[in-house]
C-alpha positions as CSV (number, residue, x, y, z in Angstrom):
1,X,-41.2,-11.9,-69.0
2,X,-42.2,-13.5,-66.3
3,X,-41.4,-16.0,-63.8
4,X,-43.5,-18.9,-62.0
5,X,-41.7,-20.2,-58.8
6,X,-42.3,-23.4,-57.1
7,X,-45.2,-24.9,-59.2
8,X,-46.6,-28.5,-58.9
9,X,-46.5,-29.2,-62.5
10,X,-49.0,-31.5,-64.5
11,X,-48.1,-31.1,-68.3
12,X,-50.6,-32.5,-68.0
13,X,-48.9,-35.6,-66.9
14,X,-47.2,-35.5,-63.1
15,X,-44.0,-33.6,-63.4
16,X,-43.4,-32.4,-59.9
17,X,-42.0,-28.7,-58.4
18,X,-40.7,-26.6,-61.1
19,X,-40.2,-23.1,-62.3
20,X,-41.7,-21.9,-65.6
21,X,-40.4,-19.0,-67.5
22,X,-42.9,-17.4,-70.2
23,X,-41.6,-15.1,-72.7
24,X,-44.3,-13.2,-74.3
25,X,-47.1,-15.6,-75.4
26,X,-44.7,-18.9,-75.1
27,X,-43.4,-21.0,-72.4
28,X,-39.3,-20.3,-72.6
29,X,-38.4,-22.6,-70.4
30,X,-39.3,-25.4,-67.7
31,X,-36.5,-26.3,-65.1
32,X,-36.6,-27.7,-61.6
33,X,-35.3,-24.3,-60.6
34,X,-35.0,-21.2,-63.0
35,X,-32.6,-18.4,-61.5
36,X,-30.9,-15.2,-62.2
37,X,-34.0,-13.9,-63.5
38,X,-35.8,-12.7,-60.3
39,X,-33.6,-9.3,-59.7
40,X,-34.2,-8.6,-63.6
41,X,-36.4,-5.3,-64.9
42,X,-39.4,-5.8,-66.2
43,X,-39.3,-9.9,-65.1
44,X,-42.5,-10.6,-62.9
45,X,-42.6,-13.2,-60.7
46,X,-44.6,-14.9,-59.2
47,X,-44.5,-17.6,-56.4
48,X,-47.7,-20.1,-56.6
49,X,-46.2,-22.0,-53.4
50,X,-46.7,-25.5,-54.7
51,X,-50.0,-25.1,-55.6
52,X,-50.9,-27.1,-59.0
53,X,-50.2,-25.6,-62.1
54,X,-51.7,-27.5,-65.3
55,X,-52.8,-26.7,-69.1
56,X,-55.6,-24.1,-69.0
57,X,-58.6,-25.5,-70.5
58,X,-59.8,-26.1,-74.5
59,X,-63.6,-26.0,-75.0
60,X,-64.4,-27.4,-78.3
61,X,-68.3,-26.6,-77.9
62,X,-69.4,-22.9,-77.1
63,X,-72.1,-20.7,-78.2
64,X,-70.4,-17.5,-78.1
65,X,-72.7,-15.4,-79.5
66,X,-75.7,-17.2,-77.5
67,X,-77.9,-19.6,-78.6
68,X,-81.8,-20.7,-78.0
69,X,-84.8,-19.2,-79.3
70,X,-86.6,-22.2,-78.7
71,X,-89.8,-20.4,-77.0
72,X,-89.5,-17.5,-79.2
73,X,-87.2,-14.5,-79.6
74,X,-87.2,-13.6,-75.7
75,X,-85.5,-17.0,-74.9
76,X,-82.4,-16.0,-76.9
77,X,-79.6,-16.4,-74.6
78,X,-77.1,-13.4,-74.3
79,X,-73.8,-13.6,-75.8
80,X,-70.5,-14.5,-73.7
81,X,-68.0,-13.0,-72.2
82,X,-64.2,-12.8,-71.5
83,X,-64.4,-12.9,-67.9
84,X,-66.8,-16.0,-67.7
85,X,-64.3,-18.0,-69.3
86,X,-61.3,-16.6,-67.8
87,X,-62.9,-17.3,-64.1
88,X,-63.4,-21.3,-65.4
89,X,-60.2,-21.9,-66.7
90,X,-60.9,-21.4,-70.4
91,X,-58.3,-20.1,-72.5
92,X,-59.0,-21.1,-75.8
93,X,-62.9,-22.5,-77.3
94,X,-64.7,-23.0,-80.8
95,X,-67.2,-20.9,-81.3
96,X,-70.3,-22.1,-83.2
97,X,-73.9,-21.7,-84.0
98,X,-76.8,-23.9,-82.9
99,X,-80.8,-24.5,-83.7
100,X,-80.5,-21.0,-84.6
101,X,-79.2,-20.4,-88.0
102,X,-81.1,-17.1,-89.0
103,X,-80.7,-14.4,-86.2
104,X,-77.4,-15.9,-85.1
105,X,-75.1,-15.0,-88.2
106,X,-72.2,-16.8,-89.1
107,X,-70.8,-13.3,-89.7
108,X,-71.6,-12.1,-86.2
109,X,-69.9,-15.3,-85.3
110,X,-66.9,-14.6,-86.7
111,X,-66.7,-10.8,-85.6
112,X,-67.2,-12.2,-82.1
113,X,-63.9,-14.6,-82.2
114,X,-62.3,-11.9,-83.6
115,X,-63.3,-10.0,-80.5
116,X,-62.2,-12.2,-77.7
117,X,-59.1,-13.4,-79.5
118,X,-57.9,-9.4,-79.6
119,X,-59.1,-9.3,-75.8
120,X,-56.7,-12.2,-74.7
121,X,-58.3,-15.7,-75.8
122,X,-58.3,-17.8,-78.3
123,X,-61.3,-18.5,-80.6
124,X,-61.8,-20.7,-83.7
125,X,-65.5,-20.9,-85.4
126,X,-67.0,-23.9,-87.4
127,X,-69.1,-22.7,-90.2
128,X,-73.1,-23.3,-90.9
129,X,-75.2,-24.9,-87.9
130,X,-77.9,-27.4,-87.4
131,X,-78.9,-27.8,-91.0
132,X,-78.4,-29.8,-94.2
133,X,-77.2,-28.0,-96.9
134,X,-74.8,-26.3,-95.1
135,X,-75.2,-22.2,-94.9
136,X,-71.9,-20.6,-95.2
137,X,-70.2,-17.0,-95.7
138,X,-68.3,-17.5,-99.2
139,X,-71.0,-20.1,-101.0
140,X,-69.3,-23.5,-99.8
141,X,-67.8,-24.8,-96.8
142,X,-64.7,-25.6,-98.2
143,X,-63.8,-22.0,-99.4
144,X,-65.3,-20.8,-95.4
145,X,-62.1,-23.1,-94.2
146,X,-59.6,-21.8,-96.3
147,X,-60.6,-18.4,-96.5
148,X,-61.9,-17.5,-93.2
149,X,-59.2,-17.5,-90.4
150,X,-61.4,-18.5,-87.6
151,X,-62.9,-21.0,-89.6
152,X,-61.2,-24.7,-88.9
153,X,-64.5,-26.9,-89.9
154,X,-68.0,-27.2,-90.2
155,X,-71.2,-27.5,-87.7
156,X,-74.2,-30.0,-88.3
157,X,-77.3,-31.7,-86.6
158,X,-77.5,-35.3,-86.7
159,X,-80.5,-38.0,-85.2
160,X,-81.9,-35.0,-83.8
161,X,-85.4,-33.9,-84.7
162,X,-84.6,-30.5,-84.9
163,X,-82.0,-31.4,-87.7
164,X,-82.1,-31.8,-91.4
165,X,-81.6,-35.7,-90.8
166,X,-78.6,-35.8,-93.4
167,X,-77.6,-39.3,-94.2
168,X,-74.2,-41.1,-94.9
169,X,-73.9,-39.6,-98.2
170,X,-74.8,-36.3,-97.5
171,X,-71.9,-36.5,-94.5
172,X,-69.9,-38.4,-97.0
173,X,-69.7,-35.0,-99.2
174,X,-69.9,-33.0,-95.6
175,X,-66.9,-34.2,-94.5
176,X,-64.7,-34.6,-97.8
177,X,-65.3,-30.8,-98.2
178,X,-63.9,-29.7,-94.8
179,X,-61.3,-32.5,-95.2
180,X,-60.1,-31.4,-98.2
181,X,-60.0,-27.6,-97.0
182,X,-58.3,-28.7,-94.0
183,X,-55.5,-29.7,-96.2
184,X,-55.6,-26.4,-98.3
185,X,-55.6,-24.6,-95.0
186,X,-53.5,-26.4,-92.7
187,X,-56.5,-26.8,-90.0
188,X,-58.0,-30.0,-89.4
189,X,-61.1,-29.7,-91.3
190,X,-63.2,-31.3,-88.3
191,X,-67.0,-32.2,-88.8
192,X,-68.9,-31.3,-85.3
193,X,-71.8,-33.3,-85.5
194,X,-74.8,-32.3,-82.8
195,X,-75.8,-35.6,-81.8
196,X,-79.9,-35.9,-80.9
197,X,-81.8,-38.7,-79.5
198,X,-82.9,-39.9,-82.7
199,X,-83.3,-43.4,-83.5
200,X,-80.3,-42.9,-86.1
201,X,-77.8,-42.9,-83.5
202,X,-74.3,-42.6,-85.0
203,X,-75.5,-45.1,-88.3
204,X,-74.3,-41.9,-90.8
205,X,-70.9,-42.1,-89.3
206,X,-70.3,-45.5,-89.2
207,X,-71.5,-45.1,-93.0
208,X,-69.1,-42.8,-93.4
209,X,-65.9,-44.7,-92.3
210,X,-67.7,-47.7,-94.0
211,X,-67.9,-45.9,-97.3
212,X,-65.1,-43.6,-97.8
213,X,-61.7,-42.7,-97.1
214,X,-62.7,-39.6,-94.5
215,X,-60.4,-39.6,-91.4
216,X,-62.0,-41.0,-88.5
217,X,-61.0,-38.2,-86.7
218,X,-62.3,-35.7,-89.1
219,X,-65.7,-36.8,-87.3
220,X,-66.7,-35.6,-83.9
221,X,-70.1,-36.4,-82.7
222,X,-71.1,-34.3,-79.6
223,X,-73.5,-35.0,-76.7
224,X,-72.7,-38.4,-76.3
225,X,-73.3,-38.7,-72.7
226,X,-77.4,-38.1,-73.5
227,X,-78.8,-41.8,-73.6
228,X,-77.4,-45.6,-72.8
229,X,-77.8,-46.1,-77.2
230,X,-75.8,-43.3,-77.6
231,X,-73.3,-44.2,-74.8
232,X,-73.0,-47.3,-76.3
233,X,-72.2,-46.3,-80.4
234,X,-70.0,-43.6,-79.4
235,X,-68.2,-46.5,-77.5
236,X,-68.0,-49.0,-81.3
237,X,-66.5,-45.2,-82.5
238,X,-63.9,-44.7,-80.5
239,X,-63.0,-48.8,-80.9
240,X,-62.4,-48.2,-84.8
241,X,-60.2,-45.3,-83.9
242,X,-62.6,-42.5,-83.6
243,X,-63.7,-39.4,-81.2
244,X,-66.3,-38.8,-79.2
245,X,-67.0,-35.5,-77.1
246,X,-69.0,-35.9,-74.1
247,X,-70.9,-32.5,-72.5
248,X,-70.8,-31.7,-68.9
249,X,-73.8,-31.1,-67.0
250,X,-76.0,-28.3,-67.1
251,X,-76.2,-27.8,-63.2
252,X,-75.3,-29.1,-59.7
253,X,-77.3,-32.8,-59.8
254,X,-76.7,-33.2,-63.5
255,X,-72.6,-33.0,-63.4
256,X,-72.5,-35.5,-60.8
257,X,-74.9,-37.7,-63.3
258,X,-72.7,-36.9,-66.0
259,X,-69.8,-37.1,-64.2
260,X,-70.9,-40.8,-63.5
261,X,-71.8,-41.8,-67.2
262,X,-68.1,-40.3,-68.3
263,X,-65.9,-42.4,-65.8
264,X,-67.4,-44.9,-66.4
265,X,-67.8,-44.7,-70.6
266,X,-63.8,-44.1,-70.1
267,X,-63.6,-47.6,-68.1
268,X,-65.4,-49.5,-70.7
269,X,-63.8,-52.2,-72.4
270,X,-61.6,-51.2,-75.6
271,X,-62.1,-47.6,-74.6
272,X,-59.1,-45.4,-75.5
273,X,-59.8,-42.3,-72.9
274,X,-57.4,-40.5,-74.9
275,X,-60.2,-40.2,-78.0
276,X,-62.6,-39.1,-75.5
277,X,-63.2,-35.1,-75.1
278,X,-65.3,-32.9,-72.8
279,X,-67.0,-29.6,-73.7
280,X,-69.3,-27.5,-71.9
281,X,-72.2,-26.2,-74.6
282,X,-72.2,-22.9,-73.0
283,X,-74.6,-20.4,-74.1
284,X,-76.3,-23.0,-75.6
285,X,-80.0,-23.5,-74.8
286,X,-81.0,-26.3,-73.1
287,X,-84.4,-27.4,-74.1
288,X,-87.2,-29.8,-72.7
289,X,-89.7,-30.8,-74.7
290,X,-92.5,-33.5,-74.3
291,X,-93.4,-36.4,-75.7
292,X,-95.4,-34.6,-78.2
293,X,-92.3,-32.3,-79.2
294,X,-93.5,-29.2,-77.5
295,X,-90.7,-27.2,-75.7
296,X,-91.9,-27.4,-72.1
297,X,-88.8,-25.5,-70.5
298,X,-85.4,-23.7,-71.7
299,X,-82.0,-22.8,-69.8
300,X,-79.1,-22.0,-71.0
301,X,-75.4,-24.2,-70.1
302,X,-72.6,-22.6,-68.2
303,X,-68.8,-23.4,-68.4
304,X,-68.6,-23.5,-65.1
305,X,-69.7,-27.2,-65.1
306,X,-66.5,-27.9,-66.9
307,X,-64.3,-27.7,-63.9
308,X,-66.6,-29.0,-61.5
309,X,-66.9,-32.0,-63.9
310,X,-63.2,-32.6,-63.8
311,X,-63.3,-32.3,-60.0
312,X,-66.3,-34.7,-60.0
313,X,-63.9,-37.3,-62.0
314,X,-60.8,-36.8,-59.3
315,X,-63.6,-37.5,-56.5
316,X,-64.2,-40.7,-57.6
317,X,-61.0,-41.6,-58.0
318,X,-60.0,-40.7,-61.9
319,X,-56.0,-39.5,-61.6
320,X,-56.0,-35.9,-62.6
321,X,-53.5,-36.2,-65.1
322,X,-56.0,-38.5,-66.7
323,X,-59.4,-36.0,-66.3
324,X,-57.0,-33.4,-67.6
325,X,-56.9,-34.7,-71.2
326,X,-60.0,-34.1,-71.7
327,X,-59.6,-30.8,-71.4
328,X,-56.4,-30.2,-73.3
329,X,-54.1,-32.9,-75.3
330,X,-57.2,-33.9,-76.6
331,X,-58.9,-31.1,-77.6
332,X,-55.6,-30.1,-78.8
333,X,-55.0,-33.0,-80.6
334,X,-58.5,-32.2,-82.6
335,X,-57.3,-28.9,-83.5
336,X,-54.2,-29.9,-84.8
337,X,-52.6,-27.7,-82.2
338,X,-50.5,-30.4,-80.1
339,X,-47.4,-29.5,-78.6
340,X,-48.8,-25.5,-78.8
341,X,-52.0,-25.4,-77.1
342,X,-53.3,-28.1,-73.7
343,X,-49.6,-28.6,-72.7
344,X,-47.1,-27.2,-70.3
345,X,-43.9,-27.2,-72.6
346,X,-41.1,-25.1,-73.9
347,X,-42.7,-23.5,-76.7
348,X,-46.0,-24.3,-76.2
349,X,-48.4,-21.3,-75.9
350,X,-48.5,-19.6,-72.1
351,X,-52.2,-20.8,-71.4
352,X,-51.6,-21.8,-67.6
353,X,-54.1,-22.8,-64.9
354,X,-53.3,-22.2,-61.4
355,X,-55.7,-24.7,-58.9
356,X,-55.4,-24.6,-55.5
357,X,-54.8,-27.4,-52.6
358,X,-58.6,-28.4,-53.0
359,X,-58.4,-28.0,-56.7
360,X,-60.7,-25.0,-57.0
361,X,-59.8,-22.4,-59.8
362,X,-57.1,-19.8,-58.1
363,X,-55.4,-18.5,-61.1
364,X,-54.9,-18.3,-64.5
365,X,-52.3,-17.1,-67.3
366,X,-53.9,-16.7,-71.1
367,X,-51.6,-16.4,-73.6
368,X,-49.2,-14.9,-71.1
369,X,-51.3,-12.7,-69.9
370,X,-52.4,-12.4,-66.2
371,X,-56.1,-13.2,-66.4
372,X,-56.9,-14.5,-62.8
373,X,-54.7,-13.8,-59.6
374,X,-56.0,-15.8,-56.7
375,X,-59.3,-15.8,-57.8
376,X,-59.5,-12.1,-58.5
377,X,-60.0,-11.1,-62.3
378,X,-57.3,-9.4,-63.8
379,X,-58.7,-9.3,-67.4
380,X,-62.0,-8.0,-68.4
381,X,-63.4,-7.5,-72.0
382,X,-64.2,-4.1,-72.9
383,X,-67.8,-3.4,-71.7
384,X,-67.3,-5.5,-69.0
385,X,-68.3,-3.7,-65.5
């Protein structure tokens, strides 16, 4: 067991100084002051003198077996590791393919979730990637859901001119498939739709809700901070009930851009912030190309952004139990995981960020583990130096 003493608790809403006792992988317990347990064998404890302890972090958009390849086989980006999330406050991600469909496997994909769940995280996987028809591992995408533990939906390019350019029919059968074995499965069958700067725009989705019975929220539509147009559909979406999920910046002058576009997407008019999600892309590629569609540069996103971006938000005056969500109850909500994962509550799974008085990173508990002690890592995976 283990105990954590004097805490400044955001749940991720304000609860003030408490003690937390974790049992295992769950929170046991959450009192204004937890005692009899500090004298007890094998009880650690541990005081985080009212530094601010909040919901570790959910990233709904990671590459972890790399991405890239847009300039050729040498500009495929390495896969991730356990302590790169662990040091950013990441607890729990889905993993997922990108333009690269055909050297990144969706069997590697799921051998690596496997992996960094048994080191200490935890990792879902979307099945196929950019194109249209989907690739999967069984022959559809609905037996990939149900049969597939990882597995909890499907990937696929949309307005993007790398993509297969599916239209509202083809995401009409898309998204019945992974609803369907959502329901088989008891996952939510989610439909993560890479989001390009073509003239499209959201127009499949709003087909979608306009033509069938899918779930709005069975429909996430990523990289919606990239242009004003797609700013301003992803803003109709979330008005007829359904999510967006905004990416942070790819480096210093880009999250405070970013940063920028997201407070104020979440101050527009109508705009329920709770339907609003960030993610970070990481070891994803991140491509330039001209105006003739040649790819003129390549780097690769890092989750680091993610925090920075939520302390971008709190700089310009965002509450933090409000940049918070975006990180956890919503996320969670998307994985049909509330109540167990991007909360502080009894029962709730012991994924526990530790920030300090400036709000930097100083800590961090994943799945009750010690993974970060005052910015030292605890946890490593196993080839890690």
């Amino acid at each position: 067991m283990k105990l954590l003493k004097h805490a400044n608790v955001y749940t991720p809403a304000p609860l003030g100084k408490r003690d937390v006792l974790i049992e295992g992988e769950r929170i046991l317990r959450i009192a204004e002051e937890i005692t009899g347990y500090d004298e007890l064998p094998d009880v650690d404890v541990y005081d985080l003198s009212g530094k601010t302890l909040v919901p570790a972090y959910i990233d709904l958009h990671v590459h972890i077996t790399g991405g890239g390849g847009e300039q050729g086989p040498a500009s495929r980006v390495p896969e991730s590791s356990l302590s790169t999330f662990f040091k950013n406050g990441i607890t729990t991600v889905v993993g997922l393919l990108g333009t690269d469909g055909i050297t990144r496997s969706l069997e590697n994909l799921v051998a690596k979730a496997r992996a960094l769940t048994e080191e200490g995280m935890t990792v879902y996987t979307l099945t196929s990637s950019y194109g249209y028809p989907p690739t999967t591992l069984t022959g559809s995408v609905e037996r990939d859901i149900v049969l597939i533990p990882p597995m909890i939906g499907v990937k696929v390019a949309v307005s993007d001119h790398r993509s297969s350019n599916p239209g509202g029919a083809e995401l009409i059968a898309l998204a019945t498939a992974a609803r369907r074995a959502g329901l088989l499965s008891g996952t939510p069958g989610l439909v993560t739709m890479h989001m390009g700067s073509g003239k499209a725009k959201l127009d499949p989705i709003f087909y979608v809700l306009d033509h069938s019975d899918v779930p709005a929220k069975n429909l996430l539509p990523t990289h919606m901070l990239r242009s004003p147009e797609l700013i301003d559909a992803g803003v109709e979406l979330v008005k007829r009930g359904g999510y967006i999920d905004c990416t942070a910046g790819s480096d210093e002058v880009a999250v405070k851009e970013d940063a920028r576009k997201l407070f104020d997407l979440l101050h527009r008019e109508g705009v329920n912030p709770d339907h609003v999600s960030l993610s970070s892309d990481a070891y994803g590629s991140q491509p330039r190309f001209n105006d003739a569609g040649e790819c003129v540069g390549l780097t690769y996103a890092s989750p680091k952004y993610l925090h920075k971006t939520i302390r971008a938000l709190v700089r310009m005056g965002m509450p933090l139990e409000q940049t918070l969500k975006l990180l956890t109850t919503t996320p969670a909500t998307l994985l049909a995981q509330d109540g167990r994962k991007g909360c502080i509550a009894a029962g709730a799974d012991a994924d526990l960020l530790v920030l300090d008085e400036e709000l930097e990173i100083d800590s961090l508990f994943a799945r009750g583990q010690l993974a970060l002690w005052q910015k030292e890592l605890r946890m490593k995976g196993r080839f890690e130096e």
